[in-house]
Coordinates of C-alpha atoms in Angstrom, one line a residue:
Chain A
M9 CA 3.8 6.0 -25.2
I10 CA 4.5 8.3 -22.2
L11 CA 3.2 5.5 -20.0
R12 CA 5.5 3.0 -21.7
L13 CA 8.5 5.3 -21.4
A14 CA 7.6 5.9 -17.7
I15 CA 7.6 2.2 -17.1
A16 CA 10.8 1.8 -19.1
S17 CA 12.4 4.6 -17.0
L18 CA 11.3 2.8 -13.8
A19 CA 12.7 -0.5 -15.1
A20 CA 16.0 1.2 -15.9
R21 CA 16.2 2.0 -12.2
A22 CA 15.0 -1.5 -11.2
V23 CA 17.0 -1.9 -8.0
T24 CA 15.9 1.3 -6.3
V25 CA 12.4 1.1 -7.6
C26 CA 12.0 -2.5 -6.5
M27 CA 13.2 -1.7 -3.0
T28 CA 10.7 1.2 -2.8
I29 CA 7.9 -1.1 -4.1
L30 CA 8.9 -3.8 -1.6
A31 CA 8.8 -1.2 1.3
I32 CA 5.4 0.0 0.2
A33 CA 4.2 -3.6 -0.3
L34 CA 5.3 -4.8 3.1
S35 CA 3.8 -1.7 4.8
V36 CA 0.5 -2.2 2.9
A37 CA 0.5 -6.0 3.8
L38 CA 1.1 -5.1 7.4
F39 CA -1.7 -2.5 7.5
L40 CA -4.2 -4.8 5.8
G41 CA -3.1 -7.7 8.0
V42 CA -3.6 -5.6 11.2
E43 CA -7.0 -4.5 9.9
K44 CA -7.8 -8.2 9.1
V45 CA -6.8 -9.3 12.6
R46 CA -8.7 -6.4 14.1
T47 CA -12.0 -7.2 12.4
G48 CA -11.3 -10.9 12.9
A49 CA -10.7 -10.4 16.6
K50 CA -13.7 -8.2 17.0
G51 CA -15.9 -10.7 15.1
S52 CA -14.6 -13.6 17.0
F53 CA -15.0 -11.7 20.2
A54 CA -18.6 -10.9 19.5
D55 CA -19.1 -14.5 18.4
T56 CA -18.1 -15.8 21.9
I57 CA -21.6 -16.1 23.1
S58 CA -24.9 -15.9 21.2
G59 CA -28.4 -17.1 21.8
T60 CA -28.2 -16.1 25.5
D61 CA -30.5 -13.2 26.4
L62 CA -29.3 -12.5 29.9
I63 CA -26.4 -13.4 32.1
V64 CA -27.2 -13.3 35.8
G65 CA -24.7 -13.1 38.6
A66 CA -24.0 -11.5 42.0
R67 CA -24.0 -7.7 41.8
S68 CA -20.7 -6.4 40.5
G69 CA -19.8 -4.7 37.2
S70 CA -21.3 -5.8 33.9
V71 CA -17.8 -6.3 32.3
Q72 CA -16.6 -8.2 35.4
L73 CA -19.6 -10.5 35.3
L74 CA -19.1 -11.1 31.5
L75 CA -15.4 -11.7 32.1
Y76 CA -15.7 -14.4 34.7
S77 CA -18.9 -16.0 33.5
V78 CA -18.0 -16.2 29.8
F79 CA -14.3 -15.6 29.4
R80 CA -13.3 -17.3 32.7
I81 CA -11.1 -14.3 33.5
G82 CA -11.0 -13.1 37.1
N83 CA -13.3 -14.3 39.9
A84 CA -16.8 -13.8 41.1
T85 CA -17.0 -11.6 44.2
N86 CA -20.0 -13.4 45.4
N87 CA -22.3 -16.2 44.5
I88 CA -26.0 -16.5 43.9
T89 CA -28.0 -18.6 46.3
W90 CA -29.8 -21.6 45.0
E91 CA -33.1 -20.1 46.2
S92 CA -32.6 -17.0 44.1
Y93 CA -31.7 -19.2 41.1
Q94 CA -34.9 -21.2 41.6
D95 CA -36.9 -18.0 41.8
I96 CA -35.6 -16.7 38.5
A97 CA -36.0 -20.2 36.9
D98 CA -39.6 -20.2 38.0
R99 CA -40.5 -16.9 36.4
P100 CA -42.8 -17.3 33.4
E101 CA -40.6 -15.2 31.0
V102 CA -37.8 -17.7 31.4
D103 CA -37.6 -20.2 28.6
W104 CA -34.4 -21.9 29.8
I105 CA -31.8 -21.3 32.5
V106 CA -28.4 -22.9 32.8
P107 CA -26.5 -22.6 36.1
I108 CA -22.7 -22.2 36.1
S109 CA -20.4 -22.9 39.1
L110 CA -16.8 -21.8 38.9
G111 CA -13.9 -21.7 41.3
D112 CA -11.9 -24.9 40.8
S113 CA -9.2 -25.6 38.2
H114 CA -7.3 -28.3 36.5
R115 CA -3.7 -27.3 35.7
Q116 CA -4.0 -23.9 34.0
F117 CA -7.7 -24.5 32.9
R118 CA -10.8 -23.5 34.8
V119 CA -13.4 -26.1 35.9
M120 CA -17.0 -25.2 35.3
G121 CA -19.9 -27.0 36.9
T122 CA -23.1 -26.9 34.9
T123 CA -26.0 -29.0 33.8
S124 CA -26.4 -30.9 30.6
E125 CA -28.6 -28.1 29.3
F126 CA -25.5 -26.0 28.9
F127 CA -24.7 -28.1 25.8
D128 CA -28.1 -27.5 24.4
H129 CA -28.3 -23.7 25.0
Y130 CA -24.7 -22.4 24.8
K131 CA -24.3 -21.0 21.3
Y132 CA -21.4 -19.2 19.6
R133 CA -20.7 -17.8 16.2
Q134 CA -24.3 -16.9 15.1
G135 CA -26.1 -19.8 16.8
Q136 CA -23.6 -22.6 16.3
S137 CA -23.9 -25.4 19.0
L138 CA -21.2 -27.2 20.9
A139 CA -20.3 -30.6 19.4
L140 CA -18.2 -33.5 20.6
Q141 CA -15.3 -34.5 18.5
E142 CA -14.9 -37.6 20.6
G143 CA -16.7 -39.6 23.4
A144 CA -20.0 -38.6 25.0
L145 CA -21.5 -36.1 27.5
M146 CA -21.2 -36.7 31.2
G147 CA -23.0 -39.9 32.2
D148 CA -21.6 -40.5 35.6
L149 CA -21.2 -38.1 38.5
F150 CA -17.4 -38.1 38.1
D151 CA -17.4 -37.7 34.3
T152 CA -16.0 -34.6 32.6
V153 CA -16.1 -33.1 29.2
I154 CA -13.1 -31.1 28.2
G155 CA -12.5 -28.3 25.7
A156 CA -10.4 -28.8 22.6
D157 CA -7.5 -26.7 23.9
V158 CA -7.4 -28.6 27.2
A159 CA -7.2 -31.9 25.4
E160 CA -4.6 -30.7 23.0
T161 CA -2.4 -28.9 25.5
L162 CA -2.4 -31.7 28.1
G163 CA -2.5 -34.5 25.6
Y164 CA -5.7 -36.0 27.0
S165 CA -8.0 -38.5 25.3
V166 CA -11.3 -40.0 26.3
G167 CA -11.1 -42.3 29.3
D168 CA -8.1 -40.6 31.0
P169 CA -8.4 -39.8 34.7
I170 CA -8.0 -36.2 35.8
V171 CA -7.8 -34.6 39.3
V172 CA -9.4 -31.2 39.9
S173 CA -7.6 -28.7 42.1
H174 CA -9.3 -26.6 44.7
G175 CA -9.4 -22.9 43.7
I176 CA -7.3 -21.4 41.0
A177 CA -3.5 -21.9 41.0
S178 CA -3.7 -24.0 44.1
F179 CA -1.7 -27.0 45.4
A180 CA -4.7 -28.5 47.1
D181 CA -6.1 -31.3 44.9
H182 CA -9.4 -33.0 45.1
K183 CA -7.5 -36.2 44.7
D184 CA -9.9 -38.4 46.6
Q185 CA -12.5 -37.9 43.8
P186 CA -10.7 -38.3 40.5
F187 CA -12.7 -37.6 37.3
R188 CA -12.8 -39.5 34.1
I189 CA -12.8 -37.8 30.7
S190 CA -16.0 -38.9 28.9
G191 CA -15.8 -36.5 26.0
I192 CA -13.8 -33.9 24.1
L193 CA -15.5 -30.9 22.4
E194 CA -14.8 -29.6 18.9
K195 CA -12.8 -26.5 18.7
T196 CA -14.9 -23.4 18.9
G197 CA -12.5 -20.4 19.2
T198 CA -14.3 -19.5 22.4
P199 CA -13.3 -19.8 26.1
V200 CA -15.1 -23.1 26.1
D201 CA -12.0 -24.6 24.5
R202 CA -10.1 -23.9 27.6
T203 CA -12.7 -25.2 30.1
V204 CA -13.1 -28.5 32.0
I205 CA -16.8 -29.1 32.2
V206 CA -18.3 -31.2 35.0
S207 CA -21.8 -31.5 36.4
L208 CA -23.1 -29.1 39.0
E209 CA -23.5 -32.1 41.4
A210 CA -19.8 -33.0 40.9
I211 CA -18.8 -29.6 42.2
E212 CA -20.7 -30.4 45.3
A213 CA -19.4 -33.9 45.5
I214 CA -15.7 -32.9 45.5
H215 CA -16.3 -30.4 48.3
V216 CA -18.1 -32.8 50.6
D217 CA -15.1 -33.2 52.9
W218 CA -14.1 -29.5 52.6
Q219 CA -14.8 -26.6 54.8
N220 CA -13.7 -23.0 54.5
G221 CA -11.5 -23.8 51.6
A222 CA -9.5 -26.6 53.1
Q223 CA -10.0 -30.3 53.4
I224 CA -11.2 -31.4 56.9
P225 CA -8.2 -33.3 58.2
G226 CA -8.5 -37.1 58.2
Q227 CA -12.0 -37.0 56.6
S228 CA -12.4 -38.7 53.2
T229 CA -15.8 -39.9 52.1
P230 CA -15.6 -42.7 49.5
P231 CA -17.2 -41.9 46.1
D232 CA -19.8 -44.7 46.7
V233 CA -21.1 -42.9 49.8
I234 CA -21.1 -39.5 48.0
R235 CA -23.2 -40.9 45.2
Q236 CA -25.9 -41.6 47.8
M237 CA -25.9 -38.1 49.2
D238 CA -28.1 -35.2 48.3
L239 CA -25.8 -33.0 46.0
Q240 CA -28.2 -30.1 45.6
P241 CA -25.8 -27.0 45.5
Q242 CA -26.3 -24.2 48.0
A243 CA -25.1 -21.6 45.6
I244 CA -23.9 -21.1 42.0
T245 CA -21.7 -18.5 40.4
A246 CA -23.8 -17.3 37.5
A247 CA -26.6 -18.4 35.2
L248 CA -27.3 -18.1 31.5
V249 CA -30.9 -17.2 30.7
G250 CA -32.9 -17.6 27.6
L251 CA -36.3 -15.9 27.3
E252 CA -39.6 -16.8 25.7
S253 CA -39.6 -13.5 23.9
P254 CA -36.8 -11.0 23.5
L255 CA -39.3 -8.3 24.2
Q256 CA -39.3 -9.3 27.9
T257 CA -35.5 -8.9 28.2
F258 CA -35.5 -5.4 29.8
A259 CA -38.4 -6.2 32.1
L260 CA -36.7 -9.3 33.4
Q261 CA -33.4 -7.5 33.6
R262 CA -35.0 -4.8 35.8
A263 CA -36.8 -7.4 37.9
I264 CA -33.5 -9.3 38.6
N265 CA -31.6 -6.1 39.3
Q266 CA -34.2 -5.1 41.9
Y267 CA -34.5 -8.6 43.4
P268 CA -35.2 -7.9 47.1
E269 CA -33.7 -11.0 48.6
E270 CA -30.2 -10.7 47.3
P271 CA -28.2 -8.1 45.3
L272 CA -28.1 -9.5 41.8
L273 CA -27.0 -8.3 38.4
A274 CA -28.4 -9.3 35.0
I275 CA -26.6 -8.2 31.9
L276 CA -27.2 -8.4 28.1
P277 CA -24.2 -10.2 26.7
G278 CA -24.1 -8.2 23.5
V279 CA -24.1 -4.9 25.4
A280 CA -21.4 -6.1 27.9
L281 CA -19.3 -7.4 25.0
Q282 CA -19.5 -4.0 23.4
D283 CA -18.5 -2.4 26.7
L284 CA -15.6 -4.8 27.0
W285 CA -14.5 -4.2 23.4
A286 CA -14.5 -0.5 24.0
I287 CA -11.7 -1.2 26.5
V288 CA -9.8 -3.8 24.5
G289 CA -10.4 -2.0 21.2
V290 CA -8.1 0.9 22.2
A291 CA -5.1 -1.4 21.8
E292 CA -6.3 -2.5 18.4
T293 CA -6.8 1.1 17.3
A294 CA -3.3 1.9 18.5
L295 CA -1.9 -1.0 16.5
L296 CA -3.8 0.2 13.4
A297 CA -2.4 3.7 13.9
V298 CA 1.2 2.3 14.2
S299 CA 0.8 0.3 11.0
A300 CA -0.7 3.3 9.2
M301 CA 2.5 5.2 10.2
V302 CA 4.5 2.4 8.6
V303 CA 2.7 3.0 5.4
V304 CA 3.4 6.8 5.7
T305 CA 7.0 6.0 6.2
A306 CA 7.2 3.8 3.1
L307 CA 5.5 6.6 1.1
I308 CA 8.1 9.1 2.4
G309 CA 10.7 6.6 1.2
L310 CA 9.1 6.8 -2.2
M311 CA 9.3 10.6 -2.1
A312 CA 13.0 10.4 -1.1
T313 CA 13.7 8.0 -4.0
I314 CA 12.1 10.4 -6.5
F315 CA 14.0 13.3 -5.1
A316 CA 17.3 11.4 -5.3
S317 CA 16.6 10.5 -8.9
L318 CA 16.1 14.1 -10.1
T319 CA 19.7 15.0 -10.3
E320 CA 20.7 12.1 -12.5
R321 CA 17.6 12.6 -14.6
R322 CA 18.0 16.2 -15.6
R323 CA 19.4 15.2 -18.9
E324 CA 16.4 13.0 -19.5
M325 CA 14.1 15.9 -18.7
A326 CA 16.1 18.1 -21.0
I327 CA 15.5 15.7 -23.8
Y328 CA 11.8 15.7 -23.2
R329 CA 11.9 19.5 -23.2
A330 CA 13.8 19.7 -26.4
M331 CA 11.2 17.4 -28.0
G332 CA 8.6 19.9 -27.0
A333 CA 7.4 18.6 -23.7
R334 CA 6.1 21.3 -21.3
P335 CA 7.4 21.6 -17.8
S336 CA 3.9 20.5 -16.7
T337 CA 4.4 17.3 -18.7
I338 CA 7.5 16.6 -16.7
F339 CA 5.5 17.2 -13.6
G340 CA 2.8 14.8 -14.7
L341 CA 5.4 12.3 -15.7
L342 CA 6.9 12.2 -12.2
I343 CA 3.4 11.9 -10.6
L344 CA 2.6 9.1 -13.0
E345 CA 5.8 7.3 -11.9
A346 CA 4.9 7.7 -8.3
V347 CA 1.4 6.4 -8.9
L348 CA 2.8 3.4 -10.8
V349 CA 5.2 2.6 -8.0
A350 CA 2.5 3.1 -5.3
A351 CA 0.1 0.9 -7.3
A352 CA 2.6 -1.8 -7.7
G353 CA 3.4 -1.6 -4.0
A354 CA -0.3 -1.8 -3.2
I355 CA -0.9 -4.8 -5.5
F356 CA 2.2 -6.7 -4.1
G357 CA 1.1 -5.8 -0.6
L358 CA -2.3 -7.5 -1.3
I359 CA -0.4 -10.5 -2.7
F360 CA 1.8 -10.6 0.4
L361 CA -1.3 -10.4 2.6
Y362 CA -3.0 -13.4 1.0
F363 CA 0.2 -15.3 0.9
G364 CA 0.8 -14.5 4.6
L365 CA -2.8 -15.3 5.5
S366 CA -2.7 -18.7 3.8
I367 CA 0.3 -19.6 5.9
A368 CA -0.7 -17.9 9.2
Q369 CA -4.4 -18.7 9.2
P370 CA -4.2 -22.3 10.6
L371 CA -1.5 -21.2 13.0
I372 CA -3.5 -18.3 14.4
D373 CA -6.6 -20.4 14.6
R374 CA -4.7 -23.1 16.6
N375 CA -2.9 -20.8 18.9
F376 CA -5.4 -18.0 19.5
G377 CA -8.7 -19.5 18.4
L378 CA -9.0 -16.6 16.0
W379 CA -10.4 -17.5 12.6
L380 CA -9.2 -15.0 9.9
D381 CA -11.5 -15.2 6.9
I382 CA -9.6 -15.4 3.6
A383 CA -12.2 -13.6 1.5
P384 CA -11.5 -11.9 -1.9
P385 CA -10.6 -8.3 -1.3
G386 CA -13.7 -6.2 -0.6
G387 CA -14.7 -2.6 -0.8
Q388 CA -12.7 -1.7 2.3
E389 CA -9.5 -3.2 1.0
A390 CA -10.0 -1.5 -2.4
L391 CA -10.5 1.8 -0.6
I392 CA -7.3 1.4 1.5
L393 CA -5.3 0.5 -1.6
L394 CA -6.8 3.4 -3.5
A395 CA -5.9 5.7 -0.6
V396 CA -2.3 4.4 -0.7
V397 CA -2.0 5.1 -4.4
A398 CA -3.6 8.6 -3.9
A399 CA -1.2 9.2 -1.0
G400 CA 1.7 8.2 -3.4
A401 CA 0.5 10.8 -5.9
I402 CA 0.3 13.4 -3.1
V403 CA 3.7 12.8 -1.6
S404 CA 5.3 12.9 -5.1
I405 CA 3.9 16.4 -5.7
L406 CA 6.9 17.9 -3.9
P407 CA 9.7 16.2 -6.0
A408 CA 7.5 16.8 -9.1
L409 CA 7.4 20.5 -8.4
R410 CA 11.1 20.5 -8.0
A411 CA 11.5 18.7 -11.4
Y412 CA 9.1 21.3 -12.8
K413 CA 11.3 24.2 -11.6
L414 CA 14.5 22.4 -12.7
S415 CA 13.2 21.7 -16.2
L416 CA 11.9 25.3 -16.5
A417 CA 15.3 26.6 -15.6
D418 CA 17.4 24.1 -17.6
G419 CA 15.3 24.2 -20.8
M420 CA 16.9 21.8 -23.2
M421 CA 20.5 22.5 -22.0
V422 CA 21.6 21.0 -18.8
K423 CA 24.1 23.5 -17.3
T424 CA 26.0 21.4 -14.8
Chain B
M61 CA 11.9 36.3 -52.8
T62 CA 12.8 33.2 -50.9
E63 CA 11.1 32.2 -47.8
T64 CA 12.8 32.8 -44.5
V65 CA 12.8 30.0 -41.9
L66 CA 14.5 31.9 -39.1
Q67 CA 14.8 35.6 -38.5
L68 CA 16.2 37.3 -35.4
K69 CA 15.9 41.1 -35.1
D70 CA 17.3 43.4 -32.4
V71 CA 17.4 40.5 -30.0
Q72 CA 18.6 41.5 -26.5
F73 CA 19.0 38.9 -23.8
D74 CA 20.3 39.2 -20.3
W75 CA 20.6 36.4 -17.7
T76 CA 18.9 37.9 -14.7
K77 CA 21.0 35.7 -12.4
R78 CA 24.3 36.0 -14.3
A79 CA 24.7 39.7 -14.6
E80 CA 28.1 39.5 -16.3
F81 CA 26.7 38.0 -19.5
S82 CA 24.4 39.3 -22.1
L83 CA 23.7 38.5 -25.7
S84 CA 22.5 40.7 -28.5
V85 CA 21.7 39.7 -32.1
P86 CA 21.0 42.7 -34.3
D87 CA 20.0 40.8 -37.4
F88 CA 20.3 37.2 -38.5
A89 CA 18.2 35.3 -41.0
M90 CA 18.1 31.9 -42.7
R91 CA 16.4 31.0 -45.9
K92 CA 14.4 27.9 -46.4
G93 CA 16.7 24.9 -47.2
E94 CA 19.8 26.8 -46.3
T95 CA 22.6 25.2 -44.3
V96 CA 24.5 27.5 -41.9
L97 CA 27.5 26.7 -39.8
L98 CA 27.7 28.8 -36.7
L99 CA 31.3 29.0 -35.3
G100 CA 32.0 30.1 -31.8
E101 CA 34.2 29.3 -28.8
S102 CA 32.6 27.8 -25.8
G103 CA 31.1 30.5 -23.6
S104 CA 30.4 32.7 -26.5
G105 CA 26.6 32.3 -26.1
K106 CA 25.9 29.6 -28.6
S107 CA 23.8 27.6 -26.2
T108 CA 21.9 30.7 -25.2
L109 CA 21.2 31.5 -28.8
L110 CA 19.9 28.0 -29.5
S111 CA 17.7 28.2 -26.4
L112 CA 16.3 31.5 -27.6
I113 CA 15.5 30.1 -31.1
C114 CA 13.9 27.0 -29.5
G115 CA 11.8 29.1 -27.2
T116 CA 13.0 27.8 -23.9
L117 CA 14.4 31.2 -23.2
V118 CA 12.7 34.6 -24.0
P119 CA 14.7 37.7 -24.9
Q120 CA 14.1 41.0 -23.1
A121 CA 13.8 42.8 -26.4
G122 CA 13.6 42.0 -30.1
S123 CA 11.8 39.4 -32.2
I124 CA 12.6 35.8 -33.1
K125 CA 10.6 34.5 -36.0
V126 CA 10.7 30.8 -36.7
A127 CA 8.8 29.8 -39.9
D128 CA 5.7 31.8 -39.6
A129 CA 5.5 32.6 -35.9
D130 CA 7.2 35.1 -33.6
M131 CA 8.4 33.1 -30.6
T132 CA 8.5 36.2 -28.4
T133 CA 4.8 36.7 -28.7
L134 CA 3.8 33.1 -27.8
S135 CA 2.9 31.8 -24.4
A136 CA 5.3 29.3 -22.8
S137 CA 3.2 26.3 -23.6
A138 CA 2.6 27.5 -27.2
R139 CA 6.4 27.9 -27.6
D140 CA 6.8 24.3 -26.4
R141 CA 4.2 23.1 -28.8
F142 CA 5.7 25.2 -31.6
R143 CA 9.2 23.8 -30.9
A144 CA 7.8 20.3 -31.1
E145 CA 6.0 21.0 -34.4
R146 CA 8.7 23.0 -36.3
I147 CA 12.2 22.3 -34.9
G148 CA 14.2 19.1 -34.8
V149 CA 17.0 19.2 -32.2
I150 CA 20.2 17.2 -32.2
F151 CA 22.6 17.5 -29.2
Q152 CA 26.3 16.8 -28.8
Q153 CA 25.6 13.5 -27.2
F154 CA 23.2 11.8 -24.8
N155 CA 20.5 12.6 -27.3
L156 CA 18.3 9.6 -26.5
L157 CA 16.3 8.3 -23.5
P158 CA 18.6 5.3 -22.7
F159 CA 15.7 3.2 -21.4
G160 CA 13.5 3.8 -24.5
T161 CA 13.6 1.7 -27.7
V162 CA 14.9 3.3 -30.9
A163 CA 11.4 3.6 -32.2
D164 CA 10.2 5.3 -28.9
N165 CA 13.0 7.8 -29.2
I166 CA 12.5 8.6 -32.9
Q167 CA 8.7 9.0 -32.4
L168 CA 9.0 11.0 -29.1
P169 CA 8.6 14.5 -30.7
L170 CA 5.4 13.4 -32.5
R171 CA 3.9 12.8 -29.1
F172 CA 3.9 16.6 -28.5
A173 CA 3.3 17.7 -32.1
P174 CA 0.0 16.4 -33.6
E175 CA 0.5 18.3 -36.9
R176 CA 3.9 16.9 -37.3
R177 CA 2.5 13.4 -36.6
Q178 CA 0.1 13.9 -39.4
K179 CA 2.8 15.0 -41.7
A180 CA 4.8 11.8 -40.8
G181 CA 1.9 9.7 -42.0
D182 CA 2.3 6.1 -41.1
V183 CA 4.7 6.5 -38.1
G184 CA 6.0 3.0 -38.3
N185 CA 6.8 3.3 -42.0
A186 CA 8.3 6.8 -41.5
T187 CA 10.6 5.4 -38.8
Q188 CA 11.8 2.5 -40.9
N189 CA 12.4 4.6 -43.9
L190 CA 14.5 7.0 -41.9
L191 CA 16.5 4.1 -40.4
D192 CA 17.1 2.8 -43.9
A193 CA 18.2 6.2 -45.2
L194 CA 20.5 6.7 -42.3
G195 CA 22.2 3.4 -42.8
L196 CA 20.8 1.8 -39.7
S197 CA 19.6 -1.8 -39.8
R198 CA 15.8 -2.2 -39.2
S199 CA 16.5 -4.7 -36.4
V200 CA 17.7 -1.9 -34.1
I201 CA 14.1 -0.5 -34.0
I202 CA 13.2 -2.5 -30.9
A203 CA 16.7 -2.2 -29.3
K204 CA 17.1 -0.1 -26.2
A205 CA 18.9 3.2 -27.1
S206 CA 21.5 2.4 -24.4
T207 CA 22.7 -0.7 -26.3
L208 CA 23.7 1.4 -29.4
S209 CA 27.1 2.8 -30.2
V210 CA 27.6 6.6 -29.9
G211 CA 27.7 6.8 -33.8
Q212 CA 24.4 4.8 -34.0
Q213 CA 22.8 7.0 -31.3
Q214 CA 23.7 10.2 -33.2
R215 CA 22.0 8.7 -36.3
V216 CA 18.9 7.9 -34.3
A217 CA 19.0 11.5 -33.1
V218 CA 19.0 12.6 -36.7
A219 CA 16.1 10.4 -37.5
R220 CA 14.2 11.9 -34.5
A221 CA 15.0 15.4 -35.7
L222 CA 13.8 14.7 -39.2
I223 CA 10.6 12.7 -38.6
G224 CA 7.5 14.6 -39.7
Q225 CA 9.7 17.1 -41.6
P226 CA 10.1 20.1 -39.3
S227 CA 11.3 23.2 -41.1
L228 CA 14.4 23.8 -39.0
I229 CA 17.0 21.4 -37.8
I230 CA 19.2 22.7 -35.0
A231 CA 22.4 20.7 -34.3
D232 CA 24.6 21.6 -31.3
E233 CA 28.0 20.2 -32.1
P234 CA 26.6 16.8 -33.1
T235 CA 29.9 15.4 -34.1
S236 CA 32.0 16.3 -31.1
A237 CA 31.6 12.9 -29.5
L238 CA 32.5 11.0 -32.7
D239 CA 35.9 10.0 -34.1
A240 CA 37.1 11.5 -37.4
A241 CA 35.9 8.6 -39.7
T242 CA 32.4 8.3 -38.1
Q243 CA 32.2 12.1 -38.1
S244 CA 32.5 12.4 -41.9
A245 CA 30.1 9.6 -42.5
F246 CA 27.6 11.1 -40.1
L247 CA 27.8 14.5 -41.7
D248 CA 27.3 12.8 -45.1
V249 CA 24.0 11.3 -44.1
L250 CA 22.9 14.3 -42.1
F251 CA 23.3 16.6 -45.2
E252 CA 21.7 14.1 -47.5
Q253 CA 18.7 13.7 -45.3
V254 CA 18.3 17.4 -44.5
A255 CA 18.4 18.1 -48.2
A256 CA 15.9 15.4 -48.9
S257 CA 13.4 16.8 -46.4
G258 CA 13.9 20.3 -47.5
A259 CA 14.7 21.6 -44.0
S260 CA 17.1 24.3 -43.1
L261 CA 20.1 23.3 -40.9
L262 CA 21.7 25.5 -38.3
M263 CA 24.7 23.7 -36.9
V264 CA 26.8 25.0 -34.1
S265 CA 30.5 24.0 -34.0
H266 CA 33.9 25.2 -33.0
D267 CA 35.5 23.3 -35.9
A268 CA 36.1 25.7 -38.8
R269 CA 37.1 22.8 -41.1
L270 CA 33.5 21.8 -41.6
A271 CA 32.8 25.1 -43.3
D272 CA 33.1 23.7 -46.8
R273 CA 30.0 21.6 -46.5
F274 CA 27.7 24.5 -45.6
D275 CA 26.1 27.2 -47.8
R276 CA 27.2 29.8 -45.4
T277 CA 29.4 30.2 -42.3
V278 CA 28.9 32.8 -39.6
T279 CA 30.8 33.3 -36.4
M280 CA 29.3 34.3 -33.1
D281 CA 31.4 37.5 -33.3
D282 CA 29.8 38.4 -36.7
L283 CA 26.4 37.7 -35.3
T284 CA 26.5 39.4 -31.9
K285 CA 28.1 42.2 -30.1
P286 CA 28.5 40.5 -26.7
K287 CA 29.0 43.0 -24.0
V288 CA 31.0 42.2 -21.0
A289 CA 29.9 44.1 -18.0
V290 CA 32.2 45.1 -15.2

């Protein structure tokens, strides 16, 4: 009966109460949403590369190597010579090795030279392989396979010609050797989506007439002649390595790091990803903290609403007292109301979250390659919602104490 | 010897925060089933007296016996419980929780008084019988209190005071918000029902014309010797 009366009392103040519930609901939805994006981002970040045991590059920092070899952010300070690459490839622990050559671009997208093994060994999201949505892998020297974002952004389809530019953000085009798109990859949510993939030999081929970063004036070797040339690269940017046994990872890593001929660096992708996340994650934590503050603000709004209602409800409290309610019953009644409001806010917040997710999920996936899982609320969500309700009860202690004192002083007669 | 329902002896009360006012009641008693009209101007201490009887205020000295218990010796929560069990209260107006239904309002005191709930028996039936007796249609039982007229609200307040048959009904100017015609009809049903339940009625008013209906009339002046401090 008290519960029913509490609900009826709230219903009688529908407008104020609904506004308070709305404020709590929105703040809870925001908080849960940020948490969702955070875990989603972290997951999708960690899913960028899997199945690769080591990434080898010229000696620099592990995060830097990860950034340019996997995320195509920044540039390599140095290359690995083909001899070093061969030495590593010949080691008995190495199961497979995929060379990567970076440095050129097409419009805003990076061009990556590699071998066809890249498509066999590059894995993402717990061992998922790359797949073509259209066309075929590179057959000819001047064939290219492009990522889903490249195709979508630039409106390319299989068979379209594209021209690769020298360097990044450069006006010098390799226009004498245009490429033909042979295939388009399925969307992966990884940097592969934003990559133009060509063969390692093609990278050599387009640089035949180039020296020191510029085209030799007047020189243009026809593609037919290039096809006859030896296109063995002199150097590559990095290599992805898979091992026979994961137990050998650290031994090989040490061997590569101490390679006498050339300063090299081998990193474990998982470890480097964690290092990188430690840097990026600060922003995520800040975002979470801000949204938590929004929840706190909404709860303070709840407290203010209860405080404001006390004056007009002194008569109501006097009636309860006259009927034999103790001041502590009045106290409990106000806490109960706050809990009801906070619980309603939490539940609506959850509804808002799923409603928002169902709308935003495809948009976020398309624009950011971030897949937010719409799973039924789990233990963590339940914990957060419970915390909101508990916090609602705690913030209402102050106005409830005031009501306790008022009802003790007023008794059954309101002296105003 | 007849049973006393209410007995005040040498009661002395001072407002700690309002030093200019104090109330003393040397001796006042009510028999079981007696109806008493208490006349007094506003500010004469009527509300304070009612609060003392109901146990929301405690006197500095003296004893206040309601039915079989001395309010002054009980703890605060025991007084609250005792009020719920033994006393039915009717205010001037705004008696009801406006957002509650008529049934909720009538049954509210039973929530705090388990013994009184038992005496009421089948609460639904008791509620309906009271509505019938007070001339209210049974259909109002699920209506929100705020949708009733003032006259109807006061009748619901009587039903609430009477449910579970408390020994003492305290009415604080229950007719002041009613017009003359409604007033008379209201008092008719009030007296009828109080008599039917065997309760005593202590009604406070400033209207001496009502005296005829009561067994006895006392004024605040008779009752007290209010001292006005400097």
